[in-house]
Short mmCIF file of C-alpha atoms in Angstrom, two decimals:
data_model
loop_
_atom_site.label_atom_id
_atom_site.label_comp_id
_atom_site.label_asym_id
_atom_site.label_seq_id
_atom_site.Cartn_x
_atom_site.Cartn_y
_atom_site.Cartn_z
CA MET A 1 16.99 17.80 -7.95
CA ASP A 2 18.63 16.04 -4.47
CA ILE A 3 15.05 15.77 -2.64
CA GLN A 4 15.16 14.89 0.66
CA ARG A 5 12.52 16.21 2.63
CA ILE A 6 9.04 15.23 2.37
CA GLY A 7 5.89 16.54 3.10
CA VAL A 8 2.45 15.09 3.49
CA ILE A 9 -1.06 16.69 3.34
CA GLY A 10 -3.60 14.32 5.29
CA ALA A 11 -3.31 11.41 7.95
CA GLY A 12 -5.61 8.99 6.77
CA GLN A 13 -5.51 5.89 4.89
CA MET A 14 -3.84 6.96 2.36
CA GLY A 15 -1.49 9.36 3.63
CA ASN A 16 -0.11 7.41 6.18
CA GLY A 17 1.21 4.74 4.00
CA ILE A 18 2.82 7.25 1.77
CA ALA A 19 4.85 8.51 5.12
CA HIS A 20 5.54 4.81 5.94
CA VAL A 21 7.32 3.93 2.32
CA MET A 22 8.95 7.26 2.11
CA ALA A 23 10.51 6.96 5.61
CA VAL A 24 11.43 3.44 5.08
CA ALA A 25 13.20 4.49 1.82
CA GLY A 26 15.24 6.99 3.86
CA TYR A 27 13.58 10.45 3.34
CA ASP A 28 12.49 13.01 6.33
CA VAL A 29 8.82 13.20 6.08
CA THR A 30 6.93 16.08 7.78
CA VAL A 31 2.39 14.21 8.35
CA THR A 32 -0.25 17.49 8.19
CA ASP A 33 -3.85 17.33 9.43
CA ILE A 34 -6.49 19.69 10.46
CA SER A 35 -7.39 16.35 12.90
CA SER A 36 -4.46 15.92 16.16
CA ASP A 37 -6.54 12.35 16.44
CA ALA A 38 -5.78 11.20 12.98
CA LEU A 39 -2.19 11.98 13.57
CA ALA A 40 -2.07 10.22 16.46
CA ASN A 41 -3.81 7.12 14.91
CA ALA A 42 -1.40 7.63 11.40
CA MET A 43 1.69 6.90 13.66
CA LYS A 44 -0.15 4.38 15.48
CA THR A 45 -1.27 2.42 12.28
CA ILE A 46 2.62 2.85 10.74
CA ASP A 47 4.39 1.43 13.80
CA LYS A 48 1.75 -1.69 13.32
CA ASN A 49 2.44 -1.72 10.07
CA LEU A 50 6.34 -1.82 10.23
CA GLU A 51 6.23 -4.34 13.06
CA ARG A 52 4.42 -6.84 10.31
CA GLN A 53 7.35 -6.13 8.14
CA VAL A 54 9.84 -6.72 10.88
CA SER A 55 7.92 -10.15 11.71
CA ARG A 56 8.10 -11.25 8.15
CA ASP A 57 11.77 -10.41 7.70
CA THR A 58 10.88 -7.63 5.58
CA ILE A 59 13.13 -4.60 7.20
CA SER A 60 14.93 -5.48 10.26
CA ALA A 61 13.92 -3.75 13.83
CA GLU A 62 16.89 -1.23 13.35
CA ASP A 63 15.08 -0.38 10.08
CA LYS A 64 11.57 0.17 11.73
CA ALA A 65 13.22 2.51 14.69
CA ALA A 66 15.21 4.29 12.08
CA ALA A 67 11.98 4.90 9.84
CA LEU A 68 9.64 5.79 13.07
CA GLY A 69 12.72 8.46 13.66
CA ARG A 70 12.13 9.88 10.41
CA ILE A 71 8.39 10.71 10.60
CA ALA A 72 7.38 14.12 12.41
CA THR A 73 3.48 15.03 12.48
CA THR A 74 2.27 18.73 13.05
CA PRO A 75 -1.46 20.27 12.91
CA ASP A 76 0.33 23.16 11.29
CA LEU A 77 0.08 23.33 7.56
CA THR A 78 2.90 25.67 7.24
CA GLN A 79 5.35 23.82 8.37
CA LEU A 80 5.41 21.64 5.28
CA GLY A 81 6.98 25.08 3.68
CA GLY A 82 10.32 23.69 3.67
CA SER A 83 9.71 20.59 1.65
CA ASP A 84 11.24 19.67 -1.18
CA LEU A 85 8.39 17.42 -2.27
CA VAL A 86 4.76 17.98 -0.62
CA ILE A 87 2.28 15.40 -1.79
CA GLU A 88 -1.24 15.64 -1.29
CA ALA A 89 -3.58 13.22 -0.05
CA ALA A 90 -6.54 15.05 1.58
CA THR A 91 -10.28 13.81 0.47
CA GLU A 92 -10.84 13.47 -3.25
CA ARG A 93 -12.99 16.82 -3.15
CA GLU A 94 -11.55 19.45 -5.70
CA THR A 95 -12.68 22.65 -3.27
CA ILE A 96 -10.55 21.16 -0.51
CA LYS A 97 -7.46 20.35 -2.49
CA GLN A 98 -7.81 23.69 -4.30
CA ALA A 99 -8.14 25.50 -0.53
CA ILE A 100 -4.96 23.75 1.34
CA PHE A 101 -3.17 24.54 -1.78
CA GLU A 102 -3.48 28.10 -1.78
CA ASP A 103 -3.13 28.17 2.12
CA LEU A 104 0.22 26.20 1.64
CA ILE A 105 1.95 28.48 -1.31
CA PRO A 106 2.89 31.29 0.49
CA HIS A 107 5.46 29.48 2.96
CA LEU A 108 6.58 27.11 0.26
CA GLU A 109 10.46 27.50 -1.18
CA PRO A 110 10.73 28.58 -4.53
CA HIS A 111 12.14 24.76 -5.75
CA THR A 112 9.65 23.19 -3.74
CA ILE A 113 7.33 20.09 -5.81
CA LEU A 114 3.65 19.93 -5.24
CA THR A 115 1.93 16.81 -6.27
CA SER A 116 -1.66 15.74 -5.54
CA ASN A 117 -2.26 11.73 -4.55
CA THR A 118 -6.04 12.21 -6.24
CA SER A 119 -6.87 8.93 -8.31
CA SER A 120 -9.34 11.01 -10.88
CA ILE A 121 -8.92 15.08 -10.59
CA SER A 122 -7.56 17.39 -13.33
CA ILE A 123 -3.88 17.65 -12.76
CA THR A 124 -3.82 20.57 -15.24
CA ARG A 125 -6.91 22.21 -13.45
CA LEU A 126 -5.47 21.58 -9.81
CA ALA A 127 -1.85 23.25 -11.11
CA SER A 128 -3.83 26.31 -12.52
CA ARG A 129 -4.79 27.31 -9.23
CA THR A 130 -1.25 27.49 -7.95
CA ASP A 131 1.74 29.71 -8.28
CA ARG A 132 3.85 26.87 -9.78
CA PRO A 133 2.08 24.91 -12.59
CA GLU A 134 5.52 23.57 -14.30
CA LYS A 135 6.42 22.02 -10.80
CA PHE A 136 2.92 19.93 -10.22
CA MET A 137 1.96 17.05 -11.54
CA GLY A 138 -0.30 13.79 -10.25
CA PHE A 139 1.45 11.46 -7.73
CA HIS A 140 -0.88 8.52 -7.64
CA PHE A 141 -0.26 5.46 -4.92
CA MET A 142 -2.26 2.51 -4.93
CA ASN A 143 -3.90 1.53 -1.63
CA PRO A 144 -2.68 -0.45 0.79
CA VAL A 145 0.65 1.84 -0.43
CA PRO A 146 3.01 -0.30 1.74
CA VAL A 147 2.04 -3.33 -0.19
CA MET A 148 1.02 -2.29 -3.77
CA GLN A 149 3.96 -2.06 -6.15
CA LEU A 150 2.67 0.77 -8.80
CA VAL A 151 2.22 4.41 -8.78
CA GLU A 152 0.73 6.75 -11.19
CA LEU A 153 2.57 9.52 -12.46
CA ILE A 154 0.45 11.96 -14.33
CA ARG A 155 1.51 14.99 -15.64
CA GLY A 156 -0.41 18.68 -16.15
CA ILE A 157 -0.29 20.14 -19.50
CA ALA A 158 2.35 22.62 -17.95
CA THR A 159 4.46 20.02 -15.80
CA ASP A 160 7.83 20.39 -16.88
CA GLU A 161 10.69 17.63 -17.61
CA PRO A 162 12.76 17.96 -14.16
CA THR A 163 9.41 17.62 -12.31
CA PHE A 164 8.73 14.47 -13.75
CA GLU A 165 12.38 13.22 -13.49
CA ALA A 166 12.47 14.03 -10.02
CA CYS A 167 9.22 12.50 -8.97
CA ARG A 168 9.85 9.11 -11.10
CA GLY A 169 13.55 9.14 -9.21
CA VAL A 170 11.50 9.22 -5.51
CA VAL A 171 9.10 6.06 -7.05
CA GLU A 172 12.33 4.27 -8.25
CA LYS A 173 13.58 4.82 -4.65
CA LEU A 174 10.80 3.51 -3.22
CA GLY A 175 11.39 0.49 -5.13
CA LYS A 176 8.25 0.56 -6.38
CA THR A 177 7.44 0.94 -10.73
CA ALA A 178 6.18 4.06 -12.17
CA ALA A 179 3.11 4.46 -15.05
CA THR A 180 2.87 7.52 -16.77
CA ALA A 181 -0.37 8.46 -17.56
CA GLU A 182 -2.21 11.21 -19.21
CA ASP A 183 -4.07 13.90 -17.54
CA PHE A 184 -8.04 12.44 -18.90
CA PRO A 185 -10.57 11.56 -16.11
CA ALA A 186 -9.56 8.86 -13.15
CA PHE A 187 -6.06 8.26 -15.24
CA ILE A 188 -5.59 4.66 -16.26
CA VAL A 189 -6.19 2.54 -12.99
CA ASN A 190 -8.94 4.43 -12.38
CA ARG A 191 -10.56 4.57 -15.62
CA ILE A 192 -10.64 0.65 -15.65
CA LEU A 193 -11.71 -0.07 -11.87
CA MET A 194 -14.18 1.84 -11.41
CA PRO A 195 -17.15 1.35 -14.15
CA MET A 196 -16.41 -2.19 -13.44
CA ILE A 197 -17.07 -1.70 -10.13
CA ASN A 198 -20.32 0.28 -11.11
CA GLU A 199 -21.28 -2.55 -13.19
CA ALA A 200 -21.25 -4.61 -10.54
CA VAL A 201 -23.06 -2.58 -8.67
CA TYR A 202 -25.83 -2.35 -11.57
CA THR A 203 -26.02 -6.17 -11.71
CA LEU A 204 -26.70 -6.08 -7.77
CA TYR A 205 -29.00 -3.50 -8.39
CA GLU A 206 -31.11 -5.20 -11.46
CA GLY A 207 -31.47 -8.18 -9.31
CA VAL A 208 -28.84 -10.36 -11.44
CA GLY A 209 -27.27 -11.70 -8.64
CA ASN A 210 -27.37 -11.12 -5.22
CA VAL A 211 -23.45 -9.66 -3.50
CA THR A 212 -22.29 -12.81 -2.51
CA SER A 213 -22.70 -14.35 -6.07
CA ILE A 214 -21.53 -11.13 -7.54
CA ASP A 215 -18.40 -11.37 -5.46
CA MET A 216 -18.17 -15.35 -5.60
CA ALA A 217 -18.37 -15.23 -9.13
CA MET A 218 -15.49 -12.61 -10.28
CA LYS A 219 -13.08 -14.34 -7.34
CA LEU A 220 -13.80 -17.84 -8.67
CA GLY A 221 -14.48 -16.84 -11.95
CA THR A 222 -11.87 -14.29 -13.43
CA ASN A 223 -9.31 -15.10 -10.78
CA HIS A 224 -9.30 -11.54 -8.95
CA PRO A 225 -8.12 -11.44 -5.31
CA MET A 226 -11.10 -9.99 -3.87
CA GLY A 227 -14.77 -9.17 -5.22
CA PRO A 228 -15.47 -5.66 -6.79
CA LEU A 229 -18.31 -5.17 -4.28
CA GLU A 230 -16.00 -5.76 -1.41
CA LEU A 231 -13.42 -3.91 -2.85
CA ALA A 232 -15.66 -1.32 -3.00
CA ASP A 233 -15.98 -1.16 0.57
CA PHE A 234 -12.66 -1.20 0.78
CA ILE A 235 -11.69 1.67 -0.85
CA GLY A 236 -14.67 3.65 0.31
CA LEU A 237 -18.44 3.99 -1.35
CA ASP A 238 -18.00 7.88 -1.89
CA THR A 239 -14.73 7.59 -3.15
CA CYS A 240 -16.04 5.40 -6.00
CA LEU A 241 -18.72 7.22 -6.40
CA ALA A 242 -16.68 10.44 -6.19
CA ILE A 243 -14.54 9.37 -9.31
CA MET A 244 -17.74 7.69 -11.35
CA ASN A 245 -19.10 10.98 -10.94
CA VAL A 246 -15.14 12.66 -12.41
CA LEU A 247 -15.58 10.45 -15.32
CA HIS A 248 -19.64 11.11 -16.04
CA ASP A 249 -19.00 14.87 -15.87
CA GLY A 250 -15.57 15.01 -17.78
CA LEU A 251 -16.01 12.39 -20.51
CA ALA A 252 -20.01 13.07 -20.81
CA ASP A 253 -20.34 9.47 -21.70
CA THR A 254 -23.79 7.76 -20.57
CA LYS A 255 -21.87 4.80 -19.52
CA TYR A 256 -19.93 6.37 -16.88
CA ARG A 257 -23.40 6.96 -15.19
CA PRO A 258 -23.33 6.11 -11.54
CA CYS A 259 -25.37 3.25 -10.37
CA PRO A 260 -28.67 4.90 -8.53
CA LEU A 261 -28.20 2.17 -5.94
CA LEU A 262 -24.42 3.34 -5.13
CA THR A 263 -25.54 7.09 -4.59
CA LYS A 264 -28.34 5.79 -2.33
CA TYR A 265 -25.90 3.82 -0.27
CA VAL A 266 -23.42 6.79 0.12
CA GLU A 267 -26.59 8.96 0.79
CA ALA A 268 -27.74 6.50 3.91
CA GLY A 269 -23.66 7.03 4.96
CA TRP A 270 -23.14 3.30 4.50
CA LEU A 271 -19.45 4.23 2.67
CA GLY A 272 -18.11 0.74 3.13
CA ARG A 273 -15.28 -0.90 6.17
CA LYS A 274 -14.39 2.69 7.45
CA THR A 275 -18.24 3.53 8.32
CA LYS A 276 -18.72 -0.61 9.48
CA ARG A 277 -21.39 -1.01 6.79
CA GLY A 278 -21.27 -1.22 2.45
CA PHE A 279 -22.05 -3.75 0.57
CA TYR A 280 -21.34 -5.94 3.67
CA ASP A 281 -22.01 -5.29 7.19
CA TYR A 282 -18.78 -5.28 9.51
CA ARG A 283 -19.96 -4.61 12.49
CA GLY A 284 -19.81 -8.48 13.84
CA GLU A 285 -17.11 -11.49 13.67
CA ALA A 286 -17.64 -11.82 9.98
CA PRO A 287 -18.87 -9.43 7.08
CA VAL A 288 -22.38 -9.91 6.33
CA PRO A 289 -23.59 -9.24 2.98
CA THR A 290 -26.37 -6.33 3.13
CA ARG A 291 -28.42 -7.38 0.04
#
């Protein structure tokens, strides 16, 4: 299948990153979001990130201008109806994703492939609520999208081979690498990463170490570029909790029980960088540990 037009649902951190890399690769992209402010901010972020690539000689100024020219924004979800491929990158809540697909499906072309950037939710279950489970799969980018080289491709039980090959072809055109994952809770990356982050929160909760010592131990002791609590703040503590709940509910194993302290931070609205407070306080010039 010749994919030329890409629709991206959600103009947040993941959505604007996906739009960015698709436009640089030569695709025509339409981004939709219920918030006009989010759409405006997404274009500012894409412009800034493209300019950073120009300054590093990764792309030319002409490439930047061409990429920006390929991106359109709209608050009207139905404008994505003519897309060859739609990538949903909305909030990590299954009911929201289902409602979006329900509203979009009547406007789609018969050939349109539907995908979700979900980091943990069942692809088979999402697909079953659409009119095209054979043309539905998981298309999970890593954050930040313009930098990270991996894309997880997840087939649902009904996903057909042409759909998978078409999506793999897009990943190759982006210059990224595809990892094929089976449709089990949290797939590969988050099945391994999130329990590590959750265990770091337990280590904090039980007083084994404070925020600084835990992050320093993992950065210097295991050569991680970012400590697990710092990484949790970057991802968003609400997203971390949602993925742990998917693992705990989907696999019914107590080793995936979310740490009560993680739940408490989310209840407080301390979600990490996006709310200026999480395991670190970001309201000053430099991040300060909150425990």
